[in-house]
Amino acid sequence: MIKFKGIAAATGISIGPAYKIGKEELTALKEAIAEKDIPLELQLFEEALIKTRKEVIELQKRISFEMGQEEARIFDAHLLVLEDRMLIEEVISRLKKEKLNVAYIFLEVLKKYADIFSKIEDEYLRERVADINDVGRRILRHLIGKERPGLSDLKEKVVIVAHDISPSDAAAMHKQNVAAFITDIGGKTSHTAIMAKSLEIPAVVGLQDATLKIKQGDMLIVDGLTGIVMVEPDEETLRIYQQEEKKLKNIADKFLLVKDLPAVTLDGREFKISANIEFPEEVPSVKLHGGEGIGLYRTEFFYMNRKDLPSEEEHFEAYRYVALHIKPDPVIIRTLDLGGDKFLSQFEIPHEMQPFLGWRAIRFCLAMQDIFKLQLRAILRASAYGNIKLMYPMISGIEELRQANNVFYQAKEELKKEGIPFNENIEVGAMIEVPSAAMTVDILAKEAVFFSIGTNDLIQYSLAVDRVNEKVAYLYEPAHPAVLRMIKNIIETAHKVNIKVGMCGEMAGEPNFVVILLGMGLDEFSMPPQVIPQIKYLIRSISFKDAQEIAQEALNFSTGKEVEDFTRVRLGELFK
Ligand code: PEP
Ligand code: MG
């Protein structure tokens, strides 16, 4: 058995034979043409553009009908390529000048475009090369009159293995025939990965040259959760994964039944379940899994893998898109949380001995107010288009919160002067992820209207356990009595001053801890979209009274391990 590790693009486990699809080569013979044939070639080009446009619009309509409008938007990029005046005019003028067949000229121009895009630093734009090539292939097929073998006629359930898969090929995969797909290239923001998530086809991308080593028909196990692909597994591994696959499917189907129902306990107490996202492309998944808004929109992504800084416009467009598609539900945008384990290429930040305790998050923003204000302006501008809220990361005391609000106030004043609309009453909250904040919630309440507990950091800071150091990972215990007491204290103190408390750390999406948090009266749970149905199912299957008892008892244990053992047993009893 060989094992490969790639980037987990869409979660789930699938097993099936490899079905390799080769790269469709973009080729066209070079042929000289006579002067009199120029109009004919130009007409051929025009017809190919029209046919391709029709094809893309039809595909877009089908996707919109089958999967929703957001997914169909992926093909907007294809339509833009088809309408690109520069590209079209370059083909026309070169054809007239060089007197070569249009297919060849078109291919040359297309390659030049793809080349320019592939050299752009920005990962998102770089990945648009796939759109250019995808639509280019379609045009070329019309120019040389060749048909593309369809992926939709697959007869048995297979794992598609390819160097790359275009979004339109991904869209053409019929769910029942494609068990999973794996590719050598691609990243988390590639449209193909987005498609896989929307289609709920497990997918692993970025396997480098792994697909070269896989042969047609090889038995594969694709684990879209960990990004692991196993080739020709032994009987025992196969058996384990087959069982796992079946189990996951049955359970997931059951969970999905309740995804659009409210998260209300058996005795009628309602909780809010929202999603954590990092990219606007995750909006469809939030809706698909029944998210009631976005409880954490991490914004570091804008600054990664590039040399320049994102513009206000770039921030604004993304926030507006998310707000428009999630409204009337709220979208909580968290301002830049640089530092710790997230280093951004643009800033030459000196190496720090303890980066998690150093120049991070709000500390960085308050020192770099231009960068901070630019983001705040974009958030404010987008607030005119939906229900946007704002929250600051890593607040350690009220002074920081006041300073941040001061910059926010300046941003508001600027926009007012410029006559740019925004929501005057936009809500501002603070993340509670530093113990000093956890102990001064009543004071912070003077400057914030909501709180969101960031347990990923709160745990590392209160237990003094670096969250990225595997050597001390055994000490990282969400159910440690100190953590549970702190969370209880945050919720109770906030409720006394009529402030709602959410949680957006990973703890909020783990059933073992959710039962305790429910009993403590946490108001909102924010988690990765895929786990929402499961958590809704859990909440709908328990009474608030039972959860309160479980929380009460959990607080009596001396260690995190005892708490976890206890909740596991209680959940087992509740769910058989
Ligand atoms: C947290 O700390 O719990 C949190 C949600 O923020 P991040 O994981 O981005 O630090
Ligand atoms: Mg954090």
Coordinates of N, CA, C and O and ligand atoms in Angstrom, one line a residue, residues 296 298 300 334 337 342 360 431 433 453-458 467 504-506, ligand 1:
L296 N -17.9 33.9 12.5 CA -16.5 34.3 12.4 C -16.0 34.3 11.0 O -16.0 33.2 10.3
R298 N -12.8 35.0 9.2 CA -11.3 35.3 9.4 C -10.8 36.1 8.2 O -11.1 35.7 7.1
E300 N -7.4 37.1 7.5 CA -6.0 37.1 7.3 C -5.7 36.6 5.8 O -4.7 37.0 5.2
R334 N -14.1 39.5 11.6 CA -13.0 39.7 12.6 C -11.9 40.5 11.9 O -11.4 40.1 10.8
D337 N -5.9 39.4 12.2 CA -5.3 38.7 13.3 C -3.9 38.2 12.9 O -3.7 37.0 12.8
K342 N 0.5 32.9 12.2 CA 0.2 33.4 10.9 C 1.1 34.6 10.5 O 0.9 35.7 11.0
R360 N 0.9 40.8 18.0 CA -0.1 40.0 17.3 C -1.4 40.7 17.2 O -1.7 41.6 18.1
M431 N -13.5 39.6 20.9 CA -13.2 38.2 21.1 C -12.7 38.1 22.5 O -11.9 38.9 23.0
E433 N -10.4 35.8 24.3 CA -9.5 34.7 24.0 C -8.2 34.9 24.8 O -7.2 34.1 24.7
I453 N -16.2 33.9 22.3 CA -15.0 33.2 23.0 C -14.2 32.5 22.0 O -14.7 31.6 21.2
G454 N -12.9 32.8 21.9 CA -12.0 32.2 21.0 C -11.2 31.1 21.8 O -10.1 31.4 22.4
T455 N -11.8 29.9 21.9 CA -11.2 28.9 22.8 C -9.8 28.4 22.2 O -9.0 28.0 23.0
N456 N -9.6 28.5 20.9 CA -8.3 28.0 20.4 C -7.2 28.8 21.1 O -6.2 28.2 21.5
D457 N -7.3 30.1 21.3 CA -6.3 30.8 22.0 C -6.5 30.8 23.5 O -5.6 30.7 24.2
L458 N -7.8 30.9 23.9 CA -8.0 31.0 25.4 C -7.4 29.8 26.1 O -6.8 29.9 27.2
R467 N -0.4 26.3 21.1 CA -1.3 25.5 20.3 C -0.8 24.8 19.1 O -1.4 24.0 18.5
C504 N -16.5 30.9 18.9 CA -16.1 30.5 17.6 C -14.8 29.7 17.5 O -14.3 29.4 16.4
G505 N -14.3 29.3 18.7 CA -13.2 28.4 18.7 C -13.7 27.0 18.3 O -14.9 26.7 18.3
E506 N -12.7 26.1 18.0 CA -13.1 24.7 17.5 C -14.0 24.0 18.5 O -14.7 23.1 18.2
Ligands
PEP1 C1 -9.7 31.2 18.6 O1 -8.7 31.6 19.0 O2 -10.5 30.4 19.1 C2 -10.2 31.7 17.3 C3 -11.4 31.4 16.8 O3 -9.4 32.5 16.5 P1 -8.1 31.8 15.7 O4 -8.3 30.3 15.7 O5 -8.2 32.4 14.3 O6 -6.9 32.3 16.5

